[in-house]
Amino acid sequence: MTATSKPKTRRPSIRITRRRIIALLLILLGLFIFVEAGTLDSELVTTLTFESTSLGEEPTVGNIPVPTSPYLVVIGLLFIVSGGLNLVEWQESRPRGISLALLAICGLLFIPTVIIAAAAGNETNLTTIVAESLRLATPLAIGAFAGIWCERAGVVNIAIEGMMLFAACFGFTTLFFLRATPLPLETAQLLAVIIAVLAGGLIALLHGWLSITFRTDQIVSGTVINILAVGVTSFVRREYLLSTEAGAAKLGNIAIPILSDLPVIGEAIFTNQPIFFMMFVMLAFTHIVMFYTRWGLRTRAVGEHPHAADTLGINVNRTRWTNVFISGMIAGLAGAWFSLEATGSFNDGMTRGAGFIALAAMIFGKWTPIGAFGAALLFGFSDSLGIRLQMVGVGFPVQFLQMVPYAVTLVVLAGFIGRASPPKAVGQPYVKE
Amino acid sequence: MTTAPPVLEVRGITKRFPGVLANDNINLTLRKGQVLGLLGENGAGKSTLMNLIYGLYKPDEGEILVNGEPVEIAGSKDAIELGIGMVHQHFQLVDVLTVTENVMLGNEAVSGPFLRRDRARAEIQQLSREYGLDVDPDALISDLPVGIQQRVEIIKALYRHADILILDEPTAVLTPQETRGLFKIMRALLDKGVSIIFISHKLKEVLEICDEVVVLRRGAVAGHADPKESTEQSLASLMVGRDVILEVEKATATPGDEILNVLNLRVNDDRGLPAVEGVSFTVHRGEILGLAGVQGNGQTELVEALTGMRPVESGRFFIKGVDLTGASPRKVTERGVGHVPEDRQRDGLVSSFTVMHNLVLCTYYQAAFSQSIVVDDRAIAENARQLVQQYDVRPPIINNIAGGLSGGNQQKVIVAREFSRDTELLIAAQPTRGLDVGSIEFIHKQIIRMRDEGDGVLLVSSELDEILSLADRVAVMFEGEIIDILPIEEADRDTVGLRMAGVREAAQDGAT
Ligand SMILES: Nc1ncnc2c1ncn2[C@@H]1O[C@H](COP(=O)(O)OP(=O)(O)O)[C@@H](O)[C@H]1O
Ligand SMILES: [Mg+2]
């Protein structure tokens, strides 16, 4: 029907395509790596290890020594070549396939290259890097899922940060007071997590009340909550928590049966804290609900075209209320990670903007749970890289390497995935008549 | 005929919106297996009445009976349970979902909490076969043309076992061929005992398909008509409340020298794909070149390129012999081009500005309306008062916000602005889309007047009747190319209709 179905004739002008832009960036990057490799001592060797803990008590499973400088020279050349090949608009399918495959290989090699370059001359433990990335991604991923629940139903949630902070504070306060009772620690911790989750939900109800019932601008409502969170939680800390000692009772490790017996990753990944595992549960839960259930279909319809949903007898505002509440509870779980799982204490503003990074992960992931999880992982990797490099102390500017994953994300988004399109009705209150 | 039992009765329905009496004591009856036509100008209250029946609004007074029983319809859920289905004037489809998902939404086939897309898909295929509603259940709505989207809407109603079907202006978005297809589907539905309310302001269609016609005017029933004993003329008078001249009266054209020359123009669409693929034509002074074609065959991009709103890939165009390829919209405007854009809300007006300021959008900076950097509101108001009178903008209040006017009056504001300037070439895209008979008549007269005053006119319309009654020559655009240009004497409905569908050879009779 439309003109797109017709084969188009090629015109001999140079067209700027996504692929060409990426190819140019690749060439530049390859040149940069090539030059940098030349400045390194050619004797340097980076050893990739696969130990289950960074302390190295266990016998190592295997070490891969990588001569840093030659490796980087090869990678640099590879980037330049595949960039060059992708600048050409191939007519035949064979060379086109080859250059696309090269492009994919470059993409896959990217993060290992960052690791190897960063650790030039040292040992670097890949297992810990992966485990650390996952651990640091936990609040970001769960926060992003919270965002998805809310925004898929058409309600902007920039209050994830505030919800997390509230949850972190009230969860920890609960634990603090329960420790004074004869309740066993585990029960107290469980109750604390539950209170944190409910606190998140409760704050979300405030968001729903302002933005759904009163049709306040959703950004304003979210901002109000974020500001409120900073004030209320620091008040609570000053009044009740100042006497607590930090690092007290973090949530204990759980070993997943069978999987935790695997070599290396059994200990590094499958023996871990509960909210860490909840990240995977929430990933599956969000994905399945959104795309395979009645509730998810209705949620997406309400977020895209609420009037259409209304004409089919779906209660738009009730759907939104429910989703906002669930979103708040999930954000609460992410908040519990900070005070109950990661530190065992509560500090003012301890979420440090993670709620906003979670939102960024949601957007990078195009409002899909799997995409958001991937983005959160990338951010987690960047964090863990930064921490490690600061410990190791490389000659490279740490901030530059830390920036690399974000730069990759930007290029990948701009180049391959294209414009992120939010649910169409997001931010608009629904008015019936 | 009228012995069939009533399935839906509306008694004394009144609905007020703030400041508007949208429905005033309306009575009507729909009988089993029949088509009730509902005719009325824009704003007559047709959609409001249907939304009341479908439970989206609540009536202030009056009652609704289904199968003789008074019913309480508090929401669309109740309407659906009573067997009422509605295809809204603006489709209620979720773009990012598939056909199956849209159809099942709200009445999902599930086992436990999980969707059973396969079961819904099977049911859709069954309905497709039964009623000739051909559609791919797995296609995304955003990939479907409007004609197919409409089928999805009908399937949505049938999936919910509707036996009363409301079609709110279903043909407004269709080509003549698609309209014929819709009528075929409607007849199949009637055979199965479905009763239909058909809303339109195209008189021909109402006469063709309806068993009975009710005419609404300013919220009230203006009269009933039997299609067998009515003419387009009588229906139009009933609708507008005065005699309307349906045939456009115009003298034969006296074309002068060339004013617009287009040479092998190529333009891309928003996605960067070729939309106009090497188009050449000329417009002379004192003639109307009608550009016919189904929406989406490159007309939009062509007009945008000619008015400086979209970059040209290759080729050139000349206005009064001057190459204006790639010139800015202001350059084009100052060259004496008037433009009535296709999307009047987006490109024609600043909806949050007043009528008077909208009337000087292309001229506010000129000496007549501003001194140095300060605009002269008094001159602007004076200009507006004159134009509002002359072009019959209603209400004639120059300080009204343009966005608050009805579609017809918004269009009159644009026409007033563009036609009152000192122009020599007029580019009018879909100038009467969605307007009612009265406004159409007015705008057609203005276009003819411009032609007779010596302007060249490029009239782009997907409304075949409009092209045939106004144009002096007819060009047909298909898939980005102009596949034929005919003098009006040779352009009959069938030939042009076939060209619009992409048939190039001069097909002989019987090919309809
Ligand atoms: N939701 C609403 N709020 C206020 N006024 C409305 C609303 N819907 C329609 N109207 C007004 O009611 C009148 C009838 O509109 P409508 O039923 O849409 O007419 P039609 O479908 O016949 O073109 C118009 O004057 C319109 O402006
Ligand atoms: Mg209407």
XYZ file of N, CA and C in Angstrom, chain B residues 14 22 82 104 138 140 193 212 245 251 287 311 339 341 389 440 466 507:
54
model
N -30.929 14.348 26.310
C -30.345 15.689 26.331
C -28.975 15.605 26.977
N -25.282 19.991 23.507
C -24.784 19.124 22.441
C -25.888 18.236 21.890
N -24.456 -5.262 26.429
C -25.763 -5.179 25.780
C -25.667 -5.453 24.276
N -8.433 -8.458 21.345
C -8.773 -9.170 22.574
C -8.768 -8.258 23.806
N -1.435 -10.907 13.059
C -0.173 -10.675 13.748
C 0.499 -9.360 13.366
N 1.336 -5.419 13.270
C 1.246 -4.308 14.210
C 0.304 -3.255 13.634
N -28.131 -10.244 10.540
C -29.030 -9.704 11.556
C -28.451 -8.585 12.395
N -33.113 4.347 6.576
C -33.809 5.494 7.125
C -32.762 6.527 7.506
N -25.833 25.077 -2.476
C -25.496 24.752 -3.861
C -24.418 23.697 -3.846
N -16.929 29.157 -14.333
C -16.773 29.347 -15.766
C -15.582 28.525 -16.230
N -5.689 28.737 -13.739
C -6.215 27.377 -13.831
C -6.030 26.666 -12.497
N 13.389 19.488 2.684
C 14.486 19.587 1.710
C 14.212 18.769 0.440
N -0.485 29.201 0.947
C -0.422 27.772 1.256
C -1.482 27.439 2.289
N -2.194 24.418 4.416
C -1.520 23.151 4.681
C -2.506 22.025 4.998
N -15.133 39.227 9.020
C -16.394 39.516 8.346
C -16.436 38.867 6.964
N -17.538 23.625 3.235
C -16.955 23.168 1.979
C -17.387 24.091 0.849
N -14.105 16.313 -4.968
C -13.592 17.669 -4.867
C -12.724 17.999 -6.081
N -7.667 1.668 -19.262
C -8.532 0.497 -19.204
C -9.901 0.875 -19.730
